[in-house]
C-alpha positions as a printed Julia matrix, in Angstrom:
351×3 Matrix{Float64}:
 -28.41  -30.78  73.42
 -29.56  -29.26  76.95
 -27.06  -26.63  76.61
 -27.93  -25.32  73.7
 -31.38  -24.5   75.0
 -29.62  -22.95  78.08
 -27.39  -20.69  75.93
 -30.11  -19.67  73.81
 -32.0   -18.4   76.63
 -28.97  -16.4   77.7
 -29.01  -14.79  74.07
 -26.69  -16.37  72.23
 -27.41  -16.61  68.57
 -27.61  -20.2   66.8
 -24.42  -19.64  64.95
 -22.55  -18.92  67.96
 -24.16  -21.99  69.83
 -23.39  -24.22  66.7
 -19.73  -22.84  66.9
 -19.44  -23.24  70.51
 -20.69  -26.52  70.48
 -19.11  -28.07  67.14
 -22.62  -28.87  65.52
 -24.38  -27.76  62.09
 -26.92  -24.62  62.32
 -29.36  -26.86  61.14
 -29.15  -29.69  63.6
 -28.84  -26.6   66.74
 -32.14  -25.06  65.05
 -33.97  -28.48  64.74
 -33.07  -28.92  68.61
 -34.1   -25.51  69.67
 -37.48  -25.69  67.62
 -38.4   -29.42  68.87
 -37.96  -31.06  65.19
 -35.32  -33.36  66.66
 -35.03  -34.72  70.15
 -31.41  -35.94  71.53
 -30.59  -39.53  71.18
 -33.26  -40.38  68.42
 -32.99  -40.44  64.78
 -35.14  -38.61  62.64
 -37.68  -40.86  61.01
 -37.92  -40.33  57.36
 -41.54  -40.3   55.69
 -42.63  -43.94  54.83
 -42.56  -44.06  51.04
 -44.73  -47.14  50.75
 -47.73  -45.24  52.35
 -49.0   -43.5   49.43
 -49.68  -47.01  47.5
 -50.92  -48.76  50.77
 -54.88  -48.26  49.69
 -53.9   -49.36  46.01
 -52.19  -52.19  47.04
 -55.0   -53.54  49.79
 -57.49  -53.34  47.1
 -55.49  -55.12  44.34
 -54.69  -57.85  46.87
 -58.2   -58.04  47.69
 -59.33  -58.38  44.1
 -56.3   -60.96  43.65
 -55.48  -62.74  46.87
 -52.77  -64.66  45.05
 -50.9   -61.99  42.67
 -47.35  -62.07  43.3
 -45.75  -59.36  45.15
 -43.22  -58.89  42.4
 -46.06  -58.21  39.95
 -47.46  -55.67  42.49
 -43.91  -54.18  42.71
 -43.93  -53.93  39.02
 -47.33  -52.03  38.99
 -46.47  -49.55  41.98
 -43.02  -49.0   40.43
 -44.93  -47.6   37.32
 -46.87  -45.47  39.44
 -43.92  -43.54  41.07
 -42.75  -45.81  44.06
 -38.87  -45.49  44.36
 -38.23  -47.92  47.12
 -36.49  -51.44  46.26
 -38.29  -54.63  46.52
 -37.15  -55.86  49.66
 -38.57  -52.7   50.92
 -41.51  -53.05  49.46
 -42.24  -56.53  50.8
 -41.4   -55.65  54.22
 -44.26  -53.02  53.89
 -46.86  -55.58  52.94
 -45.7   -57.55  55.78
 -45.82  -54.88  58.16
 -48.98  -53.56  57.29
 -50.45  -57.01  56.57
 -51.76  -56.11  53.42
 -52.29  -59.81  51.77
 -55.5   -61.42  53.04
 -55.03  -64.56  54.86
 -55.37  -67.73  52.6
 -55.11  -71.03  54.37
 -54.45  -73.53  51.46
 -51.6   -71.44  50.77
 -50.01  -72.03  54.31
 -50.52  -75.96  53.53
 -46.85  -77.66  53.11
 -46.59  -78.55  49.21
 -43.94  -79.84  47.37
 -42.51  -82.72  45.44
 -38.83  -84.26  45.26
 -36.62  -82.5   42.9
 -33.32  -83.11  41.18
 -30.48  -80.82  40.33
 -29.5   -81.35  36.61
 -26.4   -80.14  35.35
 -27.24  -77.77  32.14
 -23.7   -76.66  30.25
 -23.67  -73.46  28.84
 -25.05  -72.96  25.23
 -26.37  -77.12  25.5
 -30.14  -76.81  25.79
 -33.33  -74.67  25.45
 -36.57  -75.95  27.08
 -40.17  -75.51  24.87
 -43.18  -75.44  26.52
 -46.91  -74.15  25.47
 -48.55  -72.4   28.03
 -52.34  -71.98  27.82
 -53.63  -68.76  29.16
 -57.19  -68.95  30.17
 -60.03  -65.98  29.56
 -58.25  -64.79  26.32
 -59.83  -61.46  25.22
 -62.41  -62.15  22.63
 -60.96  -59.68  20.45
 -58.27  -61.97  19.68
 -60.77  -64.61  18.31
 -58.44  -67.7   19.54
 -61.35  -69.26  21.84
 -61.09  -69.55  25.62
 -57.46  -69.89  25.71
 -54.65  -67.75  24.27
 -51.38  -69.75  23.23
 -47.98  -68.7   24.44
 -44.85  -70.55  23.47
 -42.11  -70.28  26.07
 -38.39  -71.32  25.42
 -36.1   -70.7   28.39
 -32.08  -71.42  28.26
 -31.39  -74.21  30.64
 -28.1   -72.82  31.9
 -28.73  -69.1   32.39
 -32.3   -69.22  33.02
 -33.14  -66.37  30.26
 -36.48  -67.0   28.53
 -38.18  -65.29  25.77
 -42.17  -65.97  24.88
 -44.07  -65.69  21.87
 -48.05  -65.62  21.19
 -49.58  -67.84  18.81
 -53.12  -68.14  17.13
 -52.89  -72.29  17.8
 -50.58  -75.24  18.63
 -50.57  -76.95  15.32
 -47.28  -77.64  13.57
 -46.91  -74.42  11.44
 -47.57  -72.02  14.32
 -44.97  -74.11  16.41
 -42.29  -73.37  13.93
 -43.05  -69.94  13.55
 -43.23  -69.63  17.29
 -40.07  -71.63  17.88
 -38.29  -69.5   15.03
 -39.5   -66.1   16.71
 -38.36  -67.68  20.15
 -34.69  -68.58  19.23
 -34.41  -65.06  17.54
 -35.32  -63.24  20.67
 -32.87  -65.34  22.49
 -30.11  -64.43  20.11
 -29.59  -67.8   18.86
 -30.25  -71.18  19.42
 -28.85  -73.71  21.92
 -27.29  -77.55  20.39
 -30.45  -79.22  21.71
 -34.06  -78.39  22.22
 -36.03  -80.37  24.78
 -40.05  -80.7   24.97
 -42.36  -82.73  26.77
 -44.71  -85.21  24.5
 -45.97  -82.86  22.13
 -48.08  -84.28  19.32
 -46.91  -81.83  16.67
 -43.16  -82.69  17.71
 -43.09  -86.35  18.33
 -45.33  -89.42  18.63
 -46.69  -89.19  22.34
 -46.95  -93.07  22.75
 -43.4   -93.93  21.93
 -41.58  -90.35  22.29
 -40.16  -90.8   18.68
 -39.59  -87.26  16.74
 -41.92  -87.24  13.57
 -40.25  -86.92  10.47
 -41.87  -83.43   9.96
 -40.6   -82.12  12.98
 -36.83  -83.86  12.11
 -37.08  -81.83   9.13
 -37.18  -78.64  11.54
 -34.53  -79.89  13.79
 -32.08  -80.3   10.87
 -32.77  -76.99   9.29
 -31.49  -75.33  12.59
 -28.64  -77.75  13.08
 -30.01  -79.08  16.57
 -30.76  -82.28  18.14
 -34.26  -82.96  19.93
 -34.8   -84.39  23.42
 -38.27  -85.75  24.5
 -39.1   -86.02  28.47
 -39.46  -89.5   29.24
 -42.91  -90.17  30.51
 -43.86  -89.98  34.66
 -40.61  -88.39  34.86
 -41.12  -84.78  36.28
 -39.05  -81.61  36.52
 -36.83  -82.37  33.33
 -37.98  -78.88  32.14
 -38.06  -76.86  35.85
 -36.31  -73.84  33.85
 -39.37  -73.56  31.35
 -41.8   -74.26  33.95
 -40.58  -71.69  36.29
 -40.74  -69.2   33.52
 -44.19  -70.47  32.64
 -45.26  -69.25  36.13
 -43.59  -66.36  35.89
 -45.57  -65.41  32.6
 -48.78  -66.31  33.94
 -48.42  -64.38  37.31
 -46.4   -61.25  36.25
 -47.8   -60.73  32.94
 -51.31  -62.54  31.94
 -52.92  -61.17  35.33
 -52.05  -57.65  34.52
 -53.28  -58.0   30.55
 -56.35  -55.71  30.01
 -59.26  -57.03  27.95
 -58.96  -54.34  25.55
 -55.16  -55.14  24.56
 -54.56  -56.36  20.92
 -52.19  -59.05  20.07
 -49.33  -56.78  19.27
 -49.72  -55.04  22.35
 -49.85  -58.39  24.6
 -46.51  -59.43  22.75
 -44.8   -56.04  23.14
 -45.87  -56.45  27.02
 -44.36  -60.07  27.5
 -41.39  -58.95  25.43
 -40.75  -56.14  28.07
 -41.32  -58.43  30.94
 -38.87  -61.02  29.6
 -36.06  -58.27  28.8
 -36.69  -57.23  32.62
 -36.22  -60.62  33.78
 -32.87  -60.96  32.71
 -32.03  -58.4   35.61
 -32.44  -61.22  38.1
 -29.4   -61.94  40.39
 -27.77  -65.61  40.21
 -24.86  -66.71  42.48
 -22.11  -68.68  40.52
 -19.33  -69.95  42.47
 -19.65  -67.28  44.99
 -19.78  -64.67  42.22
 -22.89  -62.49  41.91
 -24.14  -62.07  38.31
 -27.37  -61.39  36.32
 -29.09  -64.07  34.0
 -28.55  -61.46  31.35
 -24.76  -61.44  32.11
 -24.97  -65.38  32.19
 -26.77  -65.66  28.83
 -24.5   -63.26  27.01
 -21.78  -66.14  27.93
 -23.34  -68.58  26.34
 -22.15  -69.6   22.83
 -25.39  -70.19  20.94
 -25.26  -71.29  17.59
 -26.59  -68.71  14.61
 -29.97  -68.71  13.44
 -30.79  -69.57   9.59
 -31.53  -66.19   7.85
 -35.02  -67.28   7.11
 -37.36  -69.42   8.97
 -38.07  -73.07   8.44
 -40.58  -72.86   5.24
 -43.61  -74.22   6.92
 -47.03  -73.58   5.45
 -49.54  -71.72   7.76
 -53.27  -71.58   6.58
 -55.74  -69.63   8.68
 -59.27  -68.47   8.43
 -60.43  -64.86   8.28
 -63.45  -62.78   8.22
 -63.26  -59.92   5.96
 -63.9   -56.48   7.56
 -66.52  -54.25   6.51
 -63.52  -52.26   4.83
 -62.5   -55.09   2.71
 -59.32  -55.84   5.03
 -58.06  -58.99   6.14
 -56.04  -59.22   9.44
 -53.08  -61.37   9.58
 -49.74  -61.47  11.83
 -50.43  -57.87  13.27
 -50.92  -56.4    9.81
 -54.04  -55.74   7.3
 -54.21  -56.99   3.88
 -57.0   -55.5    1.37
 -59.26  -57.89  -1.02
 -61.31  -56.8   -3.83
 -64.41  -54.74  -3.23
 -67.71  -56.9   -2.45
 -66.39  -59.59   0.02
 -67.11  -57.84   3.19
 -67.88  -60.38   5.8
 -67.05  -63.44   3.82
 -65.0   -65.94   5.29
 -61.69  -66.42   3.45
 -58.52  -68.34   3.99
 -55.04  -66.81   4.32
 -52.17  -69.19   3.22
 -48.37  -68.27   4.02
 -44.92  -70.09   3.72
 -42.75  -68.97   6.58
 -39.83  -66.78   5.07
 -41.77  -65.4    1.91
 -42.83  -62.17   1.62
 -46.3   -62.47   0.24
 -49.16  -64.74   1.19
 -52.11  -65.87  -0.62
 -56.02  -65.23   0.45
 -58.56  -67.51  -0.94
 -62.28  -67.56  -1.13
 -64.1   -70.01  -3.06
 -64.28  -67.78  -6.18
 -61.16  -65.84  -6.05
 -57.79  -65.74  -5.01
 -55.62  -62.41  -4.33
 -51.79  -62.08  -3.55
C-alpha cells in the first residue's frame, strides 16, 4: 500500500485512491493512519483478558477445579468465547498452578460394555462433603444419581438420608426427570437394595421393582467399571456443581442448581457411527417405559424441630402445628404419593 501514501501526498482524496486501487475506503484510511500494516492481519482484542484475574484467583483457591466448571462461571459473567478457545487461553497464560501428583500416570483397565437403548439405568449414591449446616443432614449431603447407560443422560436428586424410604422417593423423582424408566436398574451392593454378602435383592426392594415393572441387576463383587456411566456423572456432579454451591443455599435452591447442570449436560456431543449427535438427541430416541402415576407407597418418617413460628419444614414446604410447640421435637410421617402427612409429638398428632 505504499502507492496509497504516494497518491495521498499528491493530493488525491481517500475516495479517489480507493477507486483507483480497487479497495474499500475504510481500508485505505486504516493504512494511511497507520492502524493497519500491509501483509499483517489485524489482531482482534483477546476476549479472555477481562476474565484472566478472576480465573487466576479461582484456580489459586482451588487448583483442581475443572476447566468446564470455570467456563460455566465466566460465561455467566459475560465471556462470549467458546470452550476450546477458553482452554487454550488457560494454557497460553499458564493460569492453572502446577500440581505434580496430577501429572503422574494413573488409570485402570476398562472394558467397553454394550448398552442397548432403553435397556439400563445405573444408580449410585454420591456423598458430598461439608454440607451446609442449614440443611441439617450432618457432614455429608446425599445425592442419588441415575444415568441412562446408552445415551449418558443423567439426573440427580438430593435426599435427606440413604435409608429405604428416601431411596424410593429419590428413585421415583430421578426416573420422572429422565422422562421414563429403562427396563433394568443397576446398583452396587447397597444394603437397601440387596443383601451385600450374596447380592440377592431384598423382598422390600423387589416389591419396588415390580411396582415400576423393571428388573434389577447387582454389580458382582470386586468387578469394577460396571457402572462407568453413572460414576462419570458422579464426577461431573461433584466437580461442576458441588464445588460451586455456597453455604447459604437452601436445599430447594441447590436442587434447582443440579437440575440446570444436568439439562446443560444434555448438550454434550457424541459420535455414533460417524454421525455427530448430542446426548439429548440420543436420550430422546430411547424407548423408555412409562412411570406409574404415583410413587411407590413407601413410608417416610423424619424428625424435625418446630420453629419459633410453630412451623415444621418438610420437603421444601412449611407446615403449621398448634401453638405452644415451638422448639419441640416432632416426627413427620408421610406415605409417598399421598397428599397429606402426619406430624406427631408425645402428646398430640396433627394432619
